[in-house]
Every structure is written in structure tokens, then in C-alpha cells.
Amino acid sequence: MEFIVYLAGQIHDDWREKLIKKVEERNLPFTFVSPQTNHERSDNIGEDVLGKQPSNLYKDAAASSINNFRTEVLLQKADIVIALFGEEYRQWNTAMDVSTAISMNKPTIIIRPESLIHPLKELSSKANVTVETVEQALDVLAYIFD
Amino acid sequence: MEFIVYLAGQIHDDWREKLIKKVEERNLPFTFVSPQTNHERSDNIGEDVLGKQPSNLYKDAAASSINNFRTEVLLQKADIVIALFGEEYRQWNTAMDVSTAISMNKPTIIIRPESLIHPLKELSSKANVTVETVEQALDVLAYIFD
Amino acid sequence: MEFIVYLAGQIHDDWREKLIKKVEERNLPFTFVSPQTNHERSDNIGEDVLGKQPSNLYKDAAASSINNFRTEVLLQKADIVIALFGEEYRQWNTAMDVSTAISMNKPTIIIRPESLIHPLKELSSKANVTVETVEQALDVLAYIFD
Amino acid sequence: MEFIVYLAGQIHDDWREKLIKKVEERNLPFTFVSPQTNHERSDNIGEDVLGKQPSNLYKDAAASSINNFRTEVLLQKADIVIALFGEEYRQWNTAMDVSTAISMNKPTIIIRPESLIHPLKELSSKANVTVETVEQALDVLAYIFD
Amino acid sequence: MEFIVYLAGQIHDDWREKLIKKVEERNLPFTFVSPQTNHERSDNIGEDVLGKQPSNLYKDAAASSINNFRTEVLLQKADIVIALFGEEYRQWNTAMDVSTAISMNKPTIIIRPESLIHPLKELSSKANVTVETVEQALDVLAYIFD
Amino acid sequence: MEFIVYLAGQIHDDWREKLIKKVEERNLPFTFVSPQTNHERSDNIGEDVLGKQPSNLYKDAAASSINNFRTEVLLQKADIVIALFGEEYRQWNTAMDVSTAISMNKPTIIIRPESLIHPLKELSSKANVTVETVEQALDVLAYIFD
Amino acid sequence: MEFIVYLAGQIHDDWREKLIKKVEERNLPFTFVSPQTNHERSDNIGEDVLGKQPSNLYKDAAASSINNFRTEVLLQKADIVIALFGEEYRQWNTAMDVSTAISMNKPTIIIRPESLIHPLKELSSKANVTVETVEQALDVLAYIFD
Amino acid sequence: MEFIVYLAGQIHDDWREKLIKKVEERNLPFTFVSPQTNHERSDNIGEDVLGKQPSNLYKDAAASSINNFRTEVLLQKADIVIALFGEEYRQWNTAMDVSTAISMNKPTIIIRPESLIHPLKELSSKANVTVETVEQALDVLAYIFD
């Protein structure tokens, strides 16, 4: 039995690589997918495909439709969603992905620092599990095979 | 034919009252529901019902479960969702409510200032319509009866 | 028991008015809703709400998102969908509305002239009933109370 | 991870072969399925299976039910739908397939020439991504693995 | 609180009238709907609407599509389905209606004579309740308000 | 706006009456429905309708199918479910009703004494809100209109 | 791509074996599953598992629950359903299986002799394709790969 | 064709091992998954991952959210659910798992001793099959391949 895990959330550090490395060390049967983590590529994908747009609004509209396409394809394949919220940025994409996952009955884990307990309280309350570190999320994943 | 509209989003100004007043002036058959807009009451509802909790984490957990209960009851009744994002705060609740509404196939309108185009681009791309002002949202609502 | 009927399709003649008038004559408990039938208003609604767009592509994108919002709101309320295809224009909206209605398990009636039997054959095969005239569609509606 | 892509739409040129060839050149893990692209076979399949029908109406009815059977089987297997609209013909099947796919939450890409922007605007607004060329659609597909 | 009850099944005696009369005597808040119970009208409705068909096969196809339209409209409104199987005829419509109702999560009651226990055993096993008489079905209905 | 509340759970004291009385005192727009609360009638309903059964197993099977019919009819109408677990009995029906309600996306409140925290922990974790007293459940209900 | 086909219907001749043999001869990628085709085993399975029941009613109830369990497991795995109605017996199981499959959006083929056109007309109208012989059903299956 | 079976229920004896061993002896293509069967680990998993909690209530809340995460992941993969109720303990988790499985249309088998017929009667009535011994459950599983 193999599980596909979608790693939503912050793209400004290497938390995905750290998690994947530890999963490989423990030899657990998870495959990971994620949004485009190259921020510049993610912002430009609309113009990369469709050409120059009339303004930033339309550049963003073009990019976001392709990013959402990618996310939908991968999220529908996922058995589990893990979302990491960092202290910077508004990360509404992350909130959107985890809310969508919950609505699709995907079991979800939120990782967030202590400083975000209050603003994330309603979203945490809907997720299956909320933890503070990548290691704790890994412990929850590993518990499936415990 | 009556429509119920859930007004998600920012609770720090009186945009809901303004919208509802204009709808009444135009005599349109909409009923509006919304989250708890008294910020303090929303934060304290957990302890108001369940009593003192051991720490802020648990106070927040208690409050958010009751806020989510309220939101679910009202969102399920809603035919339409309008969500307003303001420039302050992270407003992850708002992103959660609108994502949930979209997953439930509720037709949705996002209101956001020009400054939030970029961080909200993926969520805007999933909503039916995105506008910048309450008046524009009202125009879209009114168009149903046009 | 009241039924709401969404009248999809051609907006270039008065078939909706004719149908509604006959239903009223026969005193049947149907309420009718429909897309924006003022063609110009339907094409301009995006710019009417959001202001001038950079080109016709963006004007169309703005209009269509608001037209789709309206259609979704009304289609979700509908118990029955009737779609009329005329001989002119491509009417992909009509095909979209009736396909969406079928996917939502809304009982559907297609009205189309004999000349369109071949190009509409797969869509007809998915609809509940296909007829050639508004009168025949009315007979099918009335049969519910027969 | 393998993805199945249903290629809806125009059967009067070799756009499917071109797309598939390029995907193979780039060694991407997509499997493609499509409607019957032999137009004559598609029109005759009803009589090929059930024998001579009393008129063209019944010949079309017999063919379309078998074409719809095929489409349903393949569409349900698909993870992604790409639909190409050409400038000729009404192609209501294509509009039906892409609308059905959207209702089934299949991520969708529409390919259409600039000349069809206006008549396809509502359908484009519901699809995830709309592009003008097969190459652009391929870029969007490839972005999943970017 | 009002409940709508769809009365599927045999149209060769007056069991529906008997049931409805008793419900009225007990003043219970049920509204009843049913298929076309005029057998001849039900068989002819296709030709009544669409005109003479080339053979009985096509006459039956035309009638059945309109009968199914009617059933779908009414079944979707129903809160409860009661289906009576009589000893004569194959009544595959009845089996279809009750199976569809069960798949739609409509609470269902089957009424069947002792002689049909064996051939109906799998269908009985899926229905909520199976009884032998109209009176017993009425007792089950009334129990909702007990 | 009216809400229907299904009151699942213990039938050995008058907690439903107490809750309903307080709701009436506060003039809140809730309508309450519940399972059969006459224990004897609930146990005998199968034989009351179908006659003497060959043993207690079959008596129970007959009763439970009619009790489940009633519950399904009422639960589908409900907007909200409140379930009270008492200290006595196993109350698997209650656990079944609340689990079913959660799967149907009905917002749910569990009322349970402190002594049942541990055995009910997984069910509590799935419900929206868990409280200890009828008064607290009423506070949560009332918060919808706060 | 592999497809699983559930073969519902008559168990009194070897139509399944004939169909499967021809599919193997044509080397088509279909796997077939079916109900218990040993009539006696199907009737006795309840008592085979649970022991002697008090009467034929309870024997039938026990058997049917296990037969339905088997059918549900296999039907949920199926991509396609083919149902053959023969001229003998009432075969309500077959009508139930094909109606359930249609409600689950499984593409369906009905095979029935000319003599059954009239009693099966509504069910035929809901299935994707209706044919008269096993060979024709095979032609429809094979068309998927045409 | 492989089937995944979730083994819900009592964790105080080795019924799972016995069942799995017999399935292996008969060489049947079932894979089994189950909740955490180490009772202590199940109770402590919240604190094992998240650290010391302020009281038993919060320890239980933390543990249950992770147990529910595990159950959801595995239950969604399951084709079949078997739940064993023993005579001790309240086992509300078991009732929750089997009710959830039924709501998800998973075919279910309940195993319970004769002494539990009465308290489990409504749940039994909703499950596909209820038996008294692990051997009988195995017979039902094996019947799929009979």
C-alpha cells in the first residue's frame, strides 16, 4: 500500500526536502507531490505559456489559473495533505489548499509555529492534526504504519 | 424566490451593514448571514461556554470549534457567499470560508483591494467573480434579477 | 408543490415568453428563471461592473464570469432545465448549461429543430427528453401533473 | 505517478497525434484516450451494432448512445481533460464533454483559436486554463512535473 | 414539517387511493406523488407528444423517456418512497424506482405479498422496511410522528 | 430562517424536554425532532407492525429496521444534530446517529459527562463541539443568532 | 488500461462464459466479475454461514444480505456493467443491480430479447445502450478500443 | 483483483491475527489494515507527538485527533470493513468506524456475540451482514470468490 502526500504551503525554505529525506531514511511508503516551489516560475507561468499580458492583474490571473490546474491534478491524486504555514507572508494559497483538501475528505496535518496559533485557530480546528514541527508531522505520518 | 447570502471576511469595519442597507434600498430578495462580527465575543466564546481553559492554545481551540459550528450551520443554508479581504490581518478564516464554499459549489464573490491582487490570485481564480468594492459586489448580486 | 424551471438557450426570439404565457394559461405551478436575455447587457456586464478592460478578450472574460455566477445561482435552484437550440449561432453556452444540469441530475428537456438532429445527437442522448417545439416541451412539463 | 488525459474535441485534423508525439519526445508520463476519431465510424456505429434503423433520426440516436457509452467509460478514467475547438462545425459534443468533465471536477484545458474567444467565453471561464495552441496545452501539462 | 412520499409500483388497483385516504383520516402531514397511473396514457405519452413513431420499439422508447422525466422530477422532491409489488407483471419499473431511491438515500418501504418473498429478497434486504400490506406501510409512516 | 435539530441519544431522562423548554423561553427559531423516546414502543415496533417474530433476534431485527427508517427520515431533514451520552448503557445507536450525521456534514454537538471523556474521545474529536451540560449545548445553539 | 466489467443478470444459461471466451479470443483488456451463478449456493448462502433459520423468509433474508454484500464489493470495483434479462423469471435482482449501477454513474449495457422491449422500456431508457444479443454487447465493449 | 479490508473494533484479543492467518491459509487476495491495536500507544500517541498536555482531557483530545487521522487514511483505502464488538467496554470507536464506513458505502460485516444482539440491533440493521464468529466473517469474505 502506497500513499501520496501533497505538501502544501510555504515555499521559502527547504522544509519539503527535509521531510522527504527523513521519510526515505525511515523507508516509509510515501510519495510526495507539491505546488511549484520556484517562486519566480510560479509567478511567471502565465506569461511563460500565454505571452505578455496587459498588466500585473492579468499576469497574475494567467499564472494563477495554471497553478490551480497543477494543484487540482495533484491534490486529487493525494491520500494525505500536509500544510506548513510560516511566519511571513499571508499564504492564502496554503489556507485555500488545506480547506479544499478538508472539503474533499483528505486527511490533513497542519504545521505552524506557536506564534500562529491564534490566526490559524479555525483552520486548525478543521484539520485532523496540528503540530509545530516537521518532525512531529513525520511522527504522525509514521504512526499509520505503527 | 429568496436567496441567502453568507458574508465572510473582515470584521473590522461596517461593510456588511453598508451592503445590507443598499440591498434594502433596492428592495432585493436577499437575506444575509455572517460570522460573529464582535471580535472579542468570537475570541471568548469557547471560555464563555466551557469555562476557563488551561492556556491560550486551549482557549483558542475551544472558541474555534464553536465558531466553526456556527459557520457550518449558516454556510450550508447559504445560496451565495461574498467574502471581503481587507488590507490588515491574515484573515485565514476568510480564505477557509471561501474555499469551503467553492468546494460546496456555492457561487462566490471576492471583494479585495487592488493591493491584494497578487497574494489572492489563486483564490480569485477559483471564485466566480472578484471585485474591488462593496458596490461592485452589489451590482453582481443585483444582476441575478436583471 | 412548486417547481422551478431554468430556461437555457437561444436569446434571439421570444420563445421563453411564449412558453411562460402558455403555462400561465394552463395555471401550472412552475416558476421560470433564465440567463440574461438582453444580449448587449450580457456582453457588457463585465465592463459595466468592473470598468473598461484592456481588450475584447478581457472584456469577455469579465462578462463571462458574472454570467456564469448568475447561471450557477439560478441553476442550483432549478428542479428542471429546458434548453432551446436555434439554427443560428454556435450556442456553446446552451450546451454547457444543459450538460452541467445533466451532471447535477436535473431532469432536462432539449428543444431543437429537425435540422439540428445530427449535430446534437450525443447531447440529446444524455437529456431526458428531446422535442422539436415549445408546445411539445410544454406537454412534457404538464405531464408531471397529468 | 501516471496520468490519463482525455482528448476531447475536433476530429478533423491530427492535433491529437501531434500532441502525443511531443509528449513522447519529452518522455512525460501521460496516457491519452479520446473519442472515436474516425468520423464515419462514429456516425455509423449504431447501425453497425444494431442493424438498419428506420430513419436518420434513429440512426443518430443509436450511434450517439454508443458514442456516449465510450466517452463515459474513458472520461471516468481520466485525470485531466483537454478539449480543442476548431473554427468549423458546431462541436456540441466537445462542449458537452468539457462541461461534464468540469462537473466531475476533472482539471480541464481548452484550446481554441482567437476567433472563438467570444462564443466560448462562458465555457473558458469555467475551464481551468484556456490556450490557443496545442504547444501551449503541452506546456501546461508539462508544468505538472516542473 | 411536511414530508413528500413517492408511491412507486403497481398501477392495476387502487392501493394509492386507499393509502392516501387513510392518511387523510389520521390527519398526517404527508403529500403523495406517483407515476402516471393511467396505463394507456403511460404507454402512449411518447406518441402523444412526439407523434407517430416507426414501430413499437420507438413508441416505447419515446414514452419511457417522458415517463422517466416525470419520475425523476417527482422522486427528487420525495423524502420517502413506498413501492408496492403485486403478483402480476414483471414490474421492472418498480424495481428500478426503488433501487434508484435507495441509491439516492431516500428512506424506502416495500410492500409485497408473501408469494414474492423469494424473488424480491435482495431488494427487500436493501430497502429500509418490507411489509405485506398497505396498512402496515401506513403504520410505519405514522411511526415517524409517534 | 428556521433550523431543524435532531436530538439523538439517551432516552432515559427528560433532557430533550428541558432543552426544548429553554429554547422556547428564549424564543429561538429551532424545531426539534428525535428518535422514539418510549423505550418499550421502540423495542416492540417491529412486532407491533409485522406481528410476532420467531425469536428475540428477529423481533430486534424487525424493530431496528423501522427505527432506522424513522431516524433516516428525520436526520435528513435536520440542519443540526445534538447527541447526549449518559453514563448508563452502551448507546451504540447514539454513536451511530452522530457518526452518520458527521458523515452527512451535519454540524454536531455532543453532550457527555466528564466520566465519559476517555471512551468518547475519538467521537468527540470528530464532532464540531463537545460540552458537558444541556445548558452549554443551548449556549452553542443560541450563538448562531448572537 | 484495464477495465472491470460486472455481468449482472440471468444465471440460467452460460452467456457469461460465451462472452468471456469471445473477449479472450479478441484479446481485449477486460476482467469480468459476476454474482454467484450457482443458483442453489446463492439461495443457501445465508444458512451455509449462519446456520438453520426459522423459516424460508429468514433463510431468504440471511442469503440476500450476503449476496448483496458480494454484489456491492464487486460493483464498486466495476468500470462497466452489462446486464442480461432472459425471458423467464422476474429477475428483480438484475433490475436492482443495473439501476444501482446507473445511479453510481457506471456505464451500462442491457441485453434483452425483443419480447422484453415493452416491460423493460423505462430501464432501457436509463441505460447507456440496449442490445439484443451477447455479440452486440461485445461489439459495444470492443468499440472502446476501436 | 485485490481487496483491502479494514478491521475495526476490539483490540483486547488476537481476533485480527486469527482472521488474517486463516485468510492466508486459504490464499485469498485480501490485505488487512487496522487501528492502532496497542492500547497504551493509542492512548499516549497525542503526548508522544505533541508533548505533555495540561490534563487527561487534553491528552485524550491530542491522542484522538491522531488516531482519527490514521483511521481516515486507512478507511478511505478500504474496500470492505469488518468490525468486531466484544462483550467488554463501550467501544464507541467501533460504532463510529462502522457507521462512517456505511455512510461511505463501504460494504460492512459486523461480528458480535449473541449477548449483544439487542444493543447493536440498529447498527446491525444498517450493516450488510452480521455474524457471531470470526469464522463466519471469513466465510462471507471468501464467498466473494466463490
Coordinates of C-alpha atoms in Angstrom, one line a residue, chain H residues 20-100:
Chain H
I20 CA -5.5 -13.0 8.8
K21 CA -3.9 -16.4 9.4
K22 CA -6.9 -18.2 8.1
V23 CA -7.1 -15.9 5.0
E24 CA -3.5 -16.7 4.3
E25 CA -4.1 -20.4 4.6
R26 CA -6.9 -20.2 2.1
N27 CA -4.7 -18.0 -0.1
L28 CA -7.3 -15.3 -0.6
P29 CA -6.3 -11.9 -2.1
F30 CA -7.1 -9.6 0.9
T31 CA -4.9 -7.1 2.5
F32 CA -5.8 -6.1 6.1
V33 CA -5.4 -2.8 7.8
S34 CA -6.5 -1.8 11.3
P35 CA -6.5 0.8 14.0
Q36 CA -3.6 1.0 16.5
T37 CA -4.1 -2.2 18.4
N38 CA -1.5 -1.4 21.1
H39 CA -3.9 0.2 23.6
E40 CA -1.2 2.1 25.6
R41 CA 0.3 3.5 22.4
S42 CA -3.1 4.5 21.2
D43 CA -3.9 6.4 24.4
N44 CA -0.5 8.1 24.5
I45 CA 0.1 9.0 20.9
G46 CA -1.0 12.6 21.4
E47 CA 1.6 13.2 24.1
D48 CA 4.1 11.1 22.3
V49 CA 3.9 13.5 19.4
L50 CA 3.0 16.8 21.0
G51 CA 4.4 16.5 24.5
K52 CA 2.8 16.7 27.9
Q53 CA -0.8 18.1 27.9
P54 CA -2.4 20.1 30.7
S55 CA -4.8 17.3 31.8
N56 CA -6.3 14.0 30.8
L57 CA -8.9 15.8 28.7
Y58 CA -6.3 17.4 26.5
K59 CA -4.2 14.3 26.4
D60 CA -7.2 12.4 25.1
A61 CA -8.0 15.2 22.6
A62 CA -4.5 15.1 21.3
A63 CA -4.5 11.3 21.0
S64 CA -7.9 11.0 19.4
S65 CA -7.1 13.5 16.7
I66 CA -4.1 11.4 15.6
N67 CA -6.0 8.2 15.9
N68 CA -8.7 9.6 13.8
F69 CA -6.2 10.8 11.2
R70 CA -4.8 7.2 11.0
T71 CA -8.3 5.7 10.7
E72 CA -9.4 8.1 8.0
V73 CA -6.3 7.4 5.9
L74 CA -6.8 3.7 6.1
L75 CA -10.6 3.6 5.9
Q76 CA -10.6 5.6 2.7
K77 CA -8.3 2.9 1.1
A78 CA -10.5 0.1 2.3
D79 CA -12.9 -1.8 0.0
I80 CA -14.5 -3.7 2.9
V81 CA -14.9 -3.1 6.7
I82 CA -15.2 -5.8 9.3
A83 CA -16.0 -4.7 12.9
L84 CA -15.9 -6.9 15.9
F85 CA -17.7 -5.9 19.1
G86 CA -16.7 -7.7 22.2
E87 CA -18.7 -8.0 25.4
E88 CA -16.5 -5.6 27.4
Y89 CA -16.1 -1.9 27.1
R90 CA -18.3 0.6 25.3
Q91 CA -16.3 0.5 22.1
W92 CA -17.8 3.7 20.7
N93 CA -14.9 4.0 18.3
T94 CA -16.0 0.8 16.7
A95 CA -19.6 2.0 16.3
M96 CA -18.2 5.3 14.9
D97 CA -15.9 3.4 12.4
V98 CA -18.6 1.1 11.1
S99 CA -21.2 3.9 10.9
T100 CA -18.7 6.1 8.9

